[in-house]
Short mmCIF file of C-alpha atoms in Angstrom, two decimals:
data_model
loop_
_atom_site.label_atom_id
_atom_site.label_comp_id
_atom_site.label_asym_id
_atom_site.label_seq_id
_atom_site.Cartn_x
_atom_site.Cartn_y
_atom_site.Cartn_z
CA UNK A 1 13.65 -12.78 -4.44
CA UNK A 2 11.86 -12.59 -1.04
CA UNK A 3 9.59 -15.40 -0.07
CA UNK A 4 7.09 -14.68 2.69
CA UNK A 5 5.02 -17.40 4.47
CA UNK A 6 1.39 -17.03 4.02
CA UNK A 7 -1.28 -17.24 6.75
CA UNK A 8 -3.64 -19.86 6.02
CA UNK A 9 -7.24 -19.54 7.56
CA UNK A 10 -8.60 -22.96 8.38
CA UNK A 11 -12.20 -23.32 7.12
CA UNK A 12 -14.21 -26.35 8.17
CA UNK A 13 -17.20 -27.63 6.02
CA UNK A 14 -20.51 -27.54 7.51
CA UNK A 15 -21.50 -31.30 8.12
CA UNK A 16 -24.68 -32.43 9.75
CA UNK A 17 -26.79 -30.18 12.04
CA UNK A 18 -25.92 -26.64 12.67
CA UNK A 19 -25.17 -27.58 16.34
CA UNK A 20 -22.72 -30.10 15.12
CA UNK A 21 -21.06 -27.52 12.73
CA UNK A 22 -20.89 -25.00 15.66
CA UNK A 23 -19.10 -27.60 17.72
CA UNK A 24 -16.60 -28.25 15.15
CA UNK A 25 -15.94 -24.56 14.42
CA UNK A 26 -12.15 -23.89 14.78
CA UNK A 27 -10.94 -22.02 17.89
CA UNK A 28 -9.24 -18.87 16.69
CA UNK A 29 -6.28 -17.81 18.80
CA UNK A 30 -3.40 -15.35 18.13
CA UNK A 31 -0.29 -17.03 17.05
CA UNK A 32 2.31 -17.06 20.00
CA UNK A 33 4.97 -19.38 18.32
CA UNK A 34 6.13 -20.33 14.80
CA UNK A 35 4.01 -23.51 14.94
CA UNK A 36 0.97 -21.53 15.42
CA UNK A 37 1.38 -19.25 12.55
CA UNK A 38 -1.33 -21.28 10.57
CA UNK A 39 -3.90 -19.93 12.96
CA UNK A 40 -5.76 -16.57 12.48
CA UNK A 41 -5.16 -12.98 13.50
CA UNK A 42 -8.87 -12.38 13.61
CA UNK A 43 -8.85 -12.02 17.67
CA UNK A 44 -6.32 -9.13 17.13
CA UNK A 45 -8.40 -7.52 14.45
CA UNK A 46 -11.58 -7.83 16.43
CA UNK A 47 -10.07 -6.02 19.34
CA UNK A 48 -7.96 -3.38 17.38
CA UNK A 49 -10.21 -2.56 14.41
CA UNK A 50 -13.10 -0.61 16.38
CA UNK A 51 -10.59 1.90 17.53
CA UNK A 52 -9.32 2.67 13.96
CA UNK A 53 -11.37 5.42 12.19
CA UNK A 54 -11.53 7.29 8.95
CA UNK A 55 -10.63 10.95 9.05
CA UNK A 56 -12.31 13.50 6.56
CA UNK A 57 -10.92 16.95 6.26
CA UNK A 58 -12.49 19.80 4.27
CA UNK A 59 -11.65 23.34 3.47
CA UNK A 60 -13.75 25.77 1.40
CA UNK A 61 -11.66 28.47 -0.31
CA UNK A 62 -12.05 30.98 -3.10
CA UNK A 63 -10.27 30.53 -6.42
CA UNK A 64 -8.06 33.37 -7.40
CA UNK A 65 -8.24 35.17 -10.72
CA UNK A 66 -5.18 36.88 -12.30
CA UNK A 67 -5.69 40.44 -13.43
CA UNK A 68 -3.54 42.95 -15.23
CA UNK A 69 -1.49 45.01 -12.96
CA UNK A 70 1.99 46.13 -13.77
CA UNK A 71 3.41 45.39 -10.23
CA UNK A 72 1.84 41.94 -9.95
CA UNK A 73 2.62 40.90 -13.46
CA UNK A 74 6.29 41.79 -12.54
CA UNK A 75 6.15 39.51 -9.78
CA UNK A 76 4.64 36.47 -11.67
CA UNK A 77 1.20 37.00 -10.36
CA UNK A 78 -0.71 37.50 -7.06
CA UNK A 79 -3.96 37.07 -5.21
CA UNK A 80 -6.57 38.87 -7.21
CA UNK A 81 -10.24 39.10 -7.50
CA UNK A 82 -12.16 36.61 -5.54
CA UNK A 83 -13.64 33.70 -7.80
CA UNK A 84 -16.03 30.86 -7.20
CA UNK A 85 -15.77 28.93 -4.11
CA UNK A 86 -13.80 25.66 -4.37
CA UNK A 87 -13.75 22.92 -1.83
CA UNK A 88 -10.62 20.89 -1.01
CA UNK A 89 -10.84 17.65 0.93
CA UNK A 90 -8.58 14.87 2.31
CA UNK A 91 -9.17 11.35 3.43
CA UNK A 92 -6.95 9.52 5.87
CA UNK A 93 -7.03 7.16 8.80
CA UNK A 94 -6.83 7.68 12.67
CA UNK A 95 -6.73 5.79 15.91
CA UNK A 96 -8.74 6.40 19.07
CA UNK A 97 -6.27 6.32 21.91
CA UNK A 98 -8.61 7.24 24.66
CA UNK A 99 -12.05 6.28 25.63
CA UNK A 100 -13.09 9.99 26.02
CA UNK A 101 -12.61 10.31 22.26
CA UNK A 102 -8.86 11.56 21.71
CA UNK A 103 -8.02 10.40 18.17
CA UNK A 104 -4.47 10.65 16.74
CA UNK A 105 -3.72 10.96 12.98
CA UNK A 106 -1.12 12.44 10.74
CA UNK A 107 -0.83 16.17 10.52
CA UNK A 108 -0.64 15.96 6.85
CA UNK A 109 -4.12 14.41 6.75
CA UNK A 110 -5.85 17.53 8.30
CA UNK A 111 -3.13 20.19 7.37
CA UNK A 112 -4.97 23.30 6.32
CA UNK A 113 -8.51 21.81 6.79
CA UNK A 114 -11.08 23.84 8.78
CA UNK A 115 -13.60 21.10 9.04
CA UNK A 116 -12.94 17.48 10.34
CA UNK A 117 -15.23 14.55 10.68
CA UNK A 118 -14.51 11.04 11.75
CA UNK A 119 -16.27 7.87 10.71
CA UNK A 120 -16.20 4.98 13.21
CA UNK A 121 -15.88 1.34 12.33
CA UNK A 122 -19.60 0.98 13.31
CA UNK A 123 -20.43 3.63 10.58
CA UNK A 124 -21.14 6.50 12.85
CA UNK A 125 -19.93 9.87 11.80
CA UNK A 126 -18.85 12.46 14.36
CA UNK A 127 -17.41 15.89 14.03
CA UNK A 128 -14.12 16.51 15.54
CA UNK A 129 -12.19 19.36 16.90
CA UNK A 130 -8.39 19.77 16.36
CA UNK A 131 -6.80 19.71 19.67
CA UNK A 132 -3.05 19.84 18.66
CA UNK A 133 -1.05 19.85 15.60
CA UNK A 134 2.61 18.83 15.69
CA UNK A 135 4.20 19.28 12.07
CA UNK A 136 7.61 18.31 13.37
CA UNK A 137 6.37 14.58 13.98
CA UNK A 138 3.73 14.87 11.41
CA UNK A 139 1.08 14.04 14.07
CA UNK A 140 -2.17 15.58 15.18
CA UNK A 141 -4.69 14.95 17.93
CA UNK A 142 -8.51 15.32 17.40
CA UNK A 143 -11.19 15.15 19.92
CA UNK A 144 -14.41 13.77 18.93
CA UNK A 145 -17.37 15.96 19.86
CA UNK A 146 -20.58 15.10 21.58
CA UNK A 147 -21.55 12.87 24.60
CA UNK A 148 -21.11 9.53 22.89
CA UNK A 149 -18.15 8.19 25.00
CA UNK A 150 -16.75 5.76 26.08
CA UNK A 151 -15.26 5.05 22.57
CA UNK A 152 -13.23 1.85 21.82
CA UNK A 153 -9.65 2.73 22.23
CA UNK A 154 -6.38 1.07 21.65
CA UNK A 155 -3.75 0.74 24.30
CA UNK A 156 -0.09 1.81 23.56
CA UNK A 157 2.41 -0.87 23.04
CA UNK A 158 6.08 -0.49 23.63
CA UNK A 159 7.84 0.38 20.16
CA UNK A 160 11.24 0.29 22.07
CA UNK A 161 10.75 -3.47 22.49
CA UNK A 162 10.09 -4.14 18.88
CA UNK A 163 12.53 -6.31 17.13
CA UNK A 164 13.05 -6.91 13.31
CA UNK A 165 10.99 -9.95 12.26
CA UNK A 166 8.17 -9.25 14.72
CA UNK A 167 4.74 -9.73 13.28
CA UNK A 168 2.58 -6.72 12.80
CA UNK A 169 -0.74 -5.56 11.40
CA UNK A 170 -1.59 -2.34 9.46
CA UNK A 171 -5.14 -1.19 9.84
CA UNK A 172 -6.44 1.94 7.77
CA UNK A 173 -8.45 3.11 4.81
CA UNK A 174 -6.42 2.72 1.70
CA UNK A 175 -7.75 4.56 -1.21
CA UNK A 176 -10.89 5.45 0.57
CA UNK A 177 -12.21 1.87 -0.13
CA UNK A 178 -13.02 1.32 3.63
CA UNK A 179 -11.24 -0.35 6.60
CA UNK A 180 -8.60 -2.81 5.49
CA UNK A 181 -6.12 -4.94 7.45
CA UNK A 182 -2.84 -6.16 6.08
CA UNK A 183 -0.21 -8.28 7.73
CA UNK A 184 3.63 -8.27 7.63
CA UNK A 185 6.70 -8.07 9.60
CA UNK A 186 8.98 -5.40 11.23
CA UNK A 187 11.50 -4.94 8.35
CA UNK A 188 13.86 -2.50 10.06
CA UNK A 189 14.00 -0.14 13.05
CA UNK A 190 15.24 3.38 13.69
CA UNK A 191 14.99 4.50 10.01
CA UNK A 192 16.39 8.04 10.15
CA UNK A 193 17.09 8.88 6.54
CA UNK A 194 13.59 9.02 5.28
CA UNK A 195 13.08 12.91 5.00
CA UNK A 196 9.53 13.06 6.13
CA UNK A 197 9.57 14.90 9.41
CA UNK A 198 11.93 16.58 11.90
CA UNK A 199 12.08 13.63 14.19
CA UNK A 200 12.92 10.70 12.01
CA UNK A 201 13.29 7.26 13.63
CA UNK A 202 10.59 5.15 11.89
CA UNK A 203 9.54 1.59 12.08
CA UNK A 204 9.82 0.02 8.71
CA UNK A 205 7.27 -2.69 7.74
CA UNK A 206 6.40 -4.74 4.62
CA UNK A 207 2.74 -4.89 5.76
CA UNK A 208 0.97 -3.27 2.73
CA UNK A 209 0.38 0.47 3.37
CA UNK A 210 -1.11 2.68 0.55
CA UNK A 211 -2.50 6.31 0.32
CA UNK A 212 -5.36 6.69 2.75
CA UNK A 213 -3.50 4.50 5.39
CA UNK A 214 -1.80 7.59 6.69
CA UNK A 215 -2.74 8.11 10.41
CA UNK A 216 -3.89 4.30 10.67
CA UNK A 217 -2.64 1.81 13.27
CA UNK A 218 0.30 -0.49 13.31
CA UNK A 219 -0.40 -3.03 15.91
CA UNK A 220 1.47 -5.97 17.39
CA UNK A 221 0.00 -9.42 17.91
CA UNK A 222 -1.32 -8.25 21.36
CA UNK A 223 -3.52 -5.77 19.55
CA UNK A 224 -1.36 -2.90 21.03
CA UNK A 225 -0.54 0.25 19.07
CA UNK A 226 3.18 0.29 18.23
CA UNK A 227 3.02 2.82 15.46
CA UNK A 228 1.12 5.26 13.26
CA UNK A 229 1.60 4.59 9.55
CA UNK A 230 2.59 7.71 7.91
CA UNK A 231 4.46 7.07 4.56
CA UNK A 232 5.47 4.60 1.85
CA UNK A 233 8.33 4.36 -0.56
CA UNK A 234 6.80 3.98 -3.95
CA UNK A 235 7.52 4.63 -7.62
CA UNK A 236 4.00 4.06 -8.67
CA UNK A 237 1.82 5.32 -5.84
CA UNK A 238 1.01 1.92 -4.49
CA UNK A 239 2.65 -0.31 -1.89
CA UNK A 240 6.03 -1.74 -2.78
CA UNK A 241 6.40 -3.53 0.74
CA UNK A 242 8.38 -0.48 2.06
CA UNK A 243 6.10 1.44 4.65
CA UNK A 244 7.17 3.64 7.63
CA UNK A 245 5.33 4.32 10.90
CA UNK A 246 6.02 6.81 13.63
CA UNK A 247 6.93 4.82 16.89
CA UNK A 248 4.35 4.71 19.64
CA UNK A 249 6.86 6.07 22.20
CA UNK A 250 6.74 9.40 20.03
CA UNK A 251 3.00 9.15 19.49
CA UNK A 252 2.31 8.62 23.18
CA UNK A 253 4.50 11.91 23.99
CA UNK A 254 2.34 13.99 21.75
CA UNK A 255 -1.05 12.50 22.99
CA UNK A 256 0.04 13.21 26.55
CA UNK A 257 0.72 16.81 25.66
CA UNK A 258 -2.85 17.07 24.33
CA UNK A 259 -4.26 15.33 27.32
CA UNK A 260 -2.61 17.90 29.49
CA UNK A 261 -4.31 20.56 27.46
CA UNK A 262 -1.38 21.60 25.48
CA UNK A 263 -1.74 23.01 22.03
CA UNK A 264 1.87 22.41 21.16
CA UNK A 265 4.44 19.93 22.30
CA UNK A 266 7.16 21.12 24.65
CA UNK A 267 10.47 19.52 24.07
CA UNK A 268 13.89 19.83 25.68
CA UNK A 269 16.53 22.08 24.10
CA UNK A 270 20.13 20.89 23.71
CA UNK A 271 21.70 24.24 22.36
CA UNK A 272 24.25 22.45 20.30
CA UNK A 273 24.72 21.54 16.52
CA UNK A 274 25.46 17.99 15.66
CA UNK A 275 26.63 15.97 12.63
CA UNK A 276 27.12 12.19 11.98
CA UNK A 277 30.46 10.70 12.69
CA UNK A 278 32.14 9.15 9.55
CA UNK A 279 35.10 6.71 9.40
CA UNK A 280 37.74 9.55 9.29
CA UNK A 281 36.23 11.03 12.43
CA UNK A 282 36.06 7.73 14.03
CA UNK A 283 39.70 7.03 13.39
CA UNK A 284 40.63 10.40 14.70
CA UNK A 285 38.71 9.94 17.95
CA UNK A 286 39.99 6.27 18.54
CA UNK A 287 36.43 4.81 18.03
CA UNK A 288 36.40 1.27 16.72
CA UNK A 289 33.72 2.28 14.05
CA UNK A 290 31.59 5.36 13.16
CA UNK A 291 29.22 5.90 16.10
CA UNK A 292 27.64 8.75 17.93
CA UNK A 293 27.28 12.35 16.82
CA UNK A 294 29.87 15.04 16.63
CA UNK A 295 29.27 18.32 18.44
CA UNK A 296 30.10 21.13 15.88
CA UNK A 297 28.83 24.22 17.62
CA UNK A 298 27.27 25.38 21.05
CA UNK A 299 25.06 28.17 22.26
CA UNK A 300 26.97 29.71 25.09
CA UNK A 301 23.95 29.96 27.23
CA UNK A 302 22.45 26.60 26.29
CA UNK A 303 22.08 23.40 28.55
CA UNK A 304 24.85 21.40 26.61
CA UNK A 305 27.49 24.37 27.24
CA UNK A 306 26.19 24.57 30.83
CA UNK A 307 26.80 20.84 31.25
CA UNK A 308 30.39 20.98 29.98
CA UNK A 309 29.84 19.70 26.47
CA UNK A 310 32.57 21.05 24.14
CA UNK A 311 32.94 21.54 20.42
CA UNK A 312 34.61 18.27 19.17
CA UNK A 313 33.04 16.00 21.57
CA UNK A 314 31.43 12.81 20.37
CA UNK A 315 28.09 11.94 22.12
CA UNK A 316 27.85 8.18 22.10
CA UNK A 317 24.64 7.57 24.14
CA UNK A 318 21.76 9.06 25.98
CA UNK A 319 20.96 7.52 29.34
CA UNK A 320 22.85 4.39 28.12
CA UNK A 321 20.92 4.15 24.73
CA UNK A 322 23.46 4.38 21.94
CA UNK A 323 22.89 7.06 18.94
CA UNK A 324 24.30 6.82 15.57
CA UNK A 325 23.35 9.98 13.85
CA UNK A 326 21.71 13.49 14.64
CA UNK A 327 18.30 12.27 13.74
CA UNK A 328 18.54 9.46 16.17
CA UNK A 329 19.87 11.63 18.79
CA UNK A 330 17.01 14.23 18.36
CA UNK A 331 14.46 11.52 18.60
CA UNK A 332 15.96 10.12 21.83
CA UNK A 333 16.50 13.48 23.32
CA UNK A 334 12.89 14.49 22.51
CA UNK A 335 11.46 11.65 24.38
CA UNK A 336 13.15 12.68 27.46
CA UNK A 337 10.37 15.50 27.89
CA UNK A 338 10.85 18.58 30.15
CA UNK A 339 12.26 18.62 33.67
CA UNK A 340 15.16 16.98 35.43
CA UNK A 341 18.30 15.92 33.53
CA UNK A 342 19.61 13.24 31.15
CA UNK A 343 23.04 11.68 31.19
CA UNK A 344 25.19 11.86 27.93
CA UNK A 345 28.08 9.61 27.31
CA UNK A 346 30.71 11.60 25.67
CA UNK A 347 34.08 10.68 24.27
CA UNK A 348 36.70 13.27 24.65
CA UNK A 349 40.45 12.85 24.09
CA UNK A 350 40.02 9.22 23.77
CA UNK A 351 38.27 8.91 27.10
CA UNK A 352 34.59 8.46 28.06
CA UNK A 353 32.81 10.52 30.53
CA UNK A 354 29.22 11.32 31.45
CA UNK A 355 27.64 14.74 31.56
CA UNK A 356 24.27 15.63 32.87
CA UNK A 357 22.24 17.89 30.73
CA UNK A 358 19.18 19.76 32.15
CA UNK A 359 15.95 19.26 30.14
CA UNK A 360 14.50 22.67 29.69
CA UNK A 361 12.45 24.21 26.82
CA UNK A 362 14.37 26.60 24.31
CA UNK A 363 13.81 30.22 25.63
CA UNK A 364 12.01 32.93 23.90
CA UNK A 365 14.45 35.66 24.29
CA UNK A 366 12.20 38.17 22.72
CA UNK A 367 8.50 38.02 21.60
CA UNK A 368 7.73 36.51 18.33
CA UNK A 369 5.53 39.32 17.22
CA UNK A 370 4.07 37.39 14.32
CA UNK A 371 3.49 39.42 11.23
CA UNK A 372 1.51 38.40 8.15
CA UNK A 373 2.55 40.42 5.24
CA UNK A 374 0.02 41.75 2.76
CA UNK A 375 -0.12 44.72 0.27
CA UNK A 376 2.02 45.25 -2.72
CA UNK A 377 5.48 43.86 -1.79
CA UNK A 378 7.28 40.72 -3.01
CA UNK A 379 6.83 39.31 0.48
CA UNK A 380 3.08 39.37 0.38
CA UNK A 381 1.68 36.05 1.51
CA UNK A 382 4.64 35.42 3.83
CA UNK A 383 4.49 35.18 7.75
CA UNK A 384 7.54 36.15 9.66
CA UNK A 385 8.61 36.31 13.37
CA UNK A 386 11.59 37.65 15.45
CA UNK A 387 14.40 34.98 15.73
CA UNK A 388 15.02 33.29 19.32
CA UNK A 389 16.52 30.04 20.31
CA UNK A 390 13.03 28.72 20.60
CA UNK A 391 12.08 29.63 16.92
CA UNK A 392 15.62 28.43 15.61
CA UNK A 393 15.15 25.06 17.48
CA UNK A 394 11.63 24.59 16.11
CA UNK A 395 12.86 25.33 12.65
CA UNK A 396 16.08 23.44 12.77
CA UNK A 397 18.20 26.66 12.05
CA UNK A 398 21.64 27.61 12.90
CA UNK A 399 22.24 28.36 16.59
CA UNK A 400 23.50 31.87 15.89
CA UNK A 401 20.55 32.85 13.68
CA UNK A 402 19.40 36.50 14.61
CA UNK A 403 16.93 38.64 12.72
CA UNK A 404 13.51 37.96 11.19
CA UNK A 405 12.58 34.55 10.00
CA UNK A 406 9.91 33.49 7.39
CA UNK A 407 7.77 30.78 9.14
CA UNK A 408 5.20 30.21 6.50
CA UNK A 409 4.52 31.07 2.77
CA UNK A 410 1.01 30.85 1.52
CA UNK A 411 0.63 28.65 -1.69
CA UNK A 412 0.20 30.66 -4.89
CA UNK A 413 1.00 34.00 -3.16
CA UNK A 414 3.29 36.78 -4.47
CA UNK A 415 6.04 35.49 -1.90
CA UNK A 416 5.70 31.84 -3.13
CA UNK A 417 5.96 32.77 -6.84
CA UNK A 418 9.04 34.98 -6.29
CA UNK A 419 10.66 32.13 -4.51
CA UNK A 420 10.62 32.95 -0.81
CA UNK A 421 10.86 29.88 1.47
CA UNK A 422 10.11 28.81 4.97
CA UNK A 423 13.23 29.28 7.01
CA UNK A 424 14.63 32.13 5.12
CA UNK A 425 16.13 34.86 7.41
CA UNK A 426 15.50 38.37 6.13
CA UNK A 427 18.42 40.83 6.82
CA UNK A 428 17.94 43.90 4.69
CA UNK A 429 15.35 45.38 2.36
CA UNK A 430 16.36 48.36 0.11
CA UNK A 431 19.52 48.79 2.00
CA UNK A 432 17.74 49.13 5.30
CA UNK A 433 18.47 46.44 8.02
CA UNK A 434 15.46 44.34 9.19
CA UNK A 435 16.01 44.03 12.96
CA UNK A 436 12.58 43.00 13.91
CA UNK A 437 9.25 41.78 12.48
CA UNK A 438 7.82 45.27 13.12
CA UNK A 439 10.65 46.75 10.98
CA UNK A 440 9.78 44.20 8.33
CA UNK A 441 6.11 45.32 8.34
CA UNK A 442 6.97 49.02 8.32
CA UNK A 443 9.35 48.81 5.47
CA UNK A 444 7.16 46.66 3.17
CA UNK A 445 4.22 48.85 3.94
CA UNK A 446 6.13 51.77 2.72
CA UNK A 447 6.66 50.26 -0.56
CA UNK A 448 9.58 50.03 -3.04
CA UNK A 449 10.86 52.50 -5.56
CA UNK A 450 10.04 50.51 -8.73
CA UNK A 451 12.22 47.69 -7.42
CA UNK A 452 13.12 45.83 -4.39
CA UNK A 453 16.58 44.82 -3.08
CA UNK A 454 16.17 42.07 -0.51
CA UNK A 455 19.04 40.25 1.35
CA UNK A 456 18.32 37.00 2.90
CA UNK A 457 20.15 34.14 4.73
CA UNK A 458 19.16 30.75 3.41
CA UNK A 459 20.86 27.78 5.02
CA UNK A 460 23.94 29.80 5.97
CA UNK A 461 24.45 31.20 2.40
CA UNK A 462 23.88 35.13 2.10
CA UNK A 463 22.74 36.64 -1.05
CA UNK A 464 20.83 39.64 -2.31
CA UNK A 465 18.04 39.61 -5.03
CA UNK A 466 16.83 42.60 -6.95
CA UNK A 467 13.15 42.16 -8.02
CA UNK A 468 11.24 44.26 -10.48
CA UNK A 469 12.58 47.44 -11.80
#
């Protein structure tokens, strides 16, 4: 059973005149030592809370009605006649990180939303535009509209300097009840096996975080932003004391991209596939324990191959910072940004060496040529693009992937109901090879002959399905 020390706010009884009571009022200071933990965090809250906002997203859509049609019945239903307008909404939290009105929140808070409004701590409501979405980190950046700046903003803290046991506060809007502050400690660092986003390297805290806290602030005792609260581990939907925040180092990188006018975040490309090192691999490499990441494949024209990295190497560190799994490596590598080079510490043949890897973006070896499929085919509702190193890197696919990749599948579409998934690589339809997205568009527009034979690559497994008929 875990026992937590509670914070006790000292309250003095009002005695005598109001001036006497004022003179006897306690001086509130931020705790700076164990002995001062009986003081109050109100100075931190007063400084940080005005910059934490509520984010409201809304999307108006039409309900779909099913109708009798032999083809669409065969494929488990499809978008049909337009029905009444339905309104979907989301509620979350956000943090103002620039006095000009830049707000950072979770991408899942505003995902699919067409209208976004932000409610400030002083009860003002302001319309916001979506400046940047970054699904890979589950972050999004908004800009408050109008000429109301400067806004209260939180300064970034150094999440790299956090230690397990540090005191932190979580500020957000749980369950939509209004701004709420909870207190706890940093329970763990560098959590990588959470399964929330591509870049997993979370700060774990036991500060109470609940639905609606998404996008809210995790602050240190200096009222600095050290994380964006993004998820909880829960079997009931409420807080069990296991919450996860995106470290401020990654948040800052995304915000800087938005400040520079970017609509997306540019990240360096390694051009290599990695796997975790287990005890067997560690013994074979002469390592004292499982550490680092094993290089399992290389793109011949990628930065890793150019730097001299080889299949079977174990990468132990990036610029001296140790890595223990592919997720941790990906996070550390992404923080380096574009330009210059970074040093990898590599174990090869029982000896350590240092290799300098260039920090460049993955190339678009051919145009994406985005195709959104409609009409009467089992792929209706899917979006597909031409494969390239850039697309493969974004979608965390195999380095050797070639062909046409499904990047999106609309909910309740024919493609969704048939079972197509984001990341599927389309290889052939009705015996005809799919070499480009334009090929895909042409073949599906032509229609099938009563049935469709589609060959795909899903996670390295190639299979063919026959639909209809």
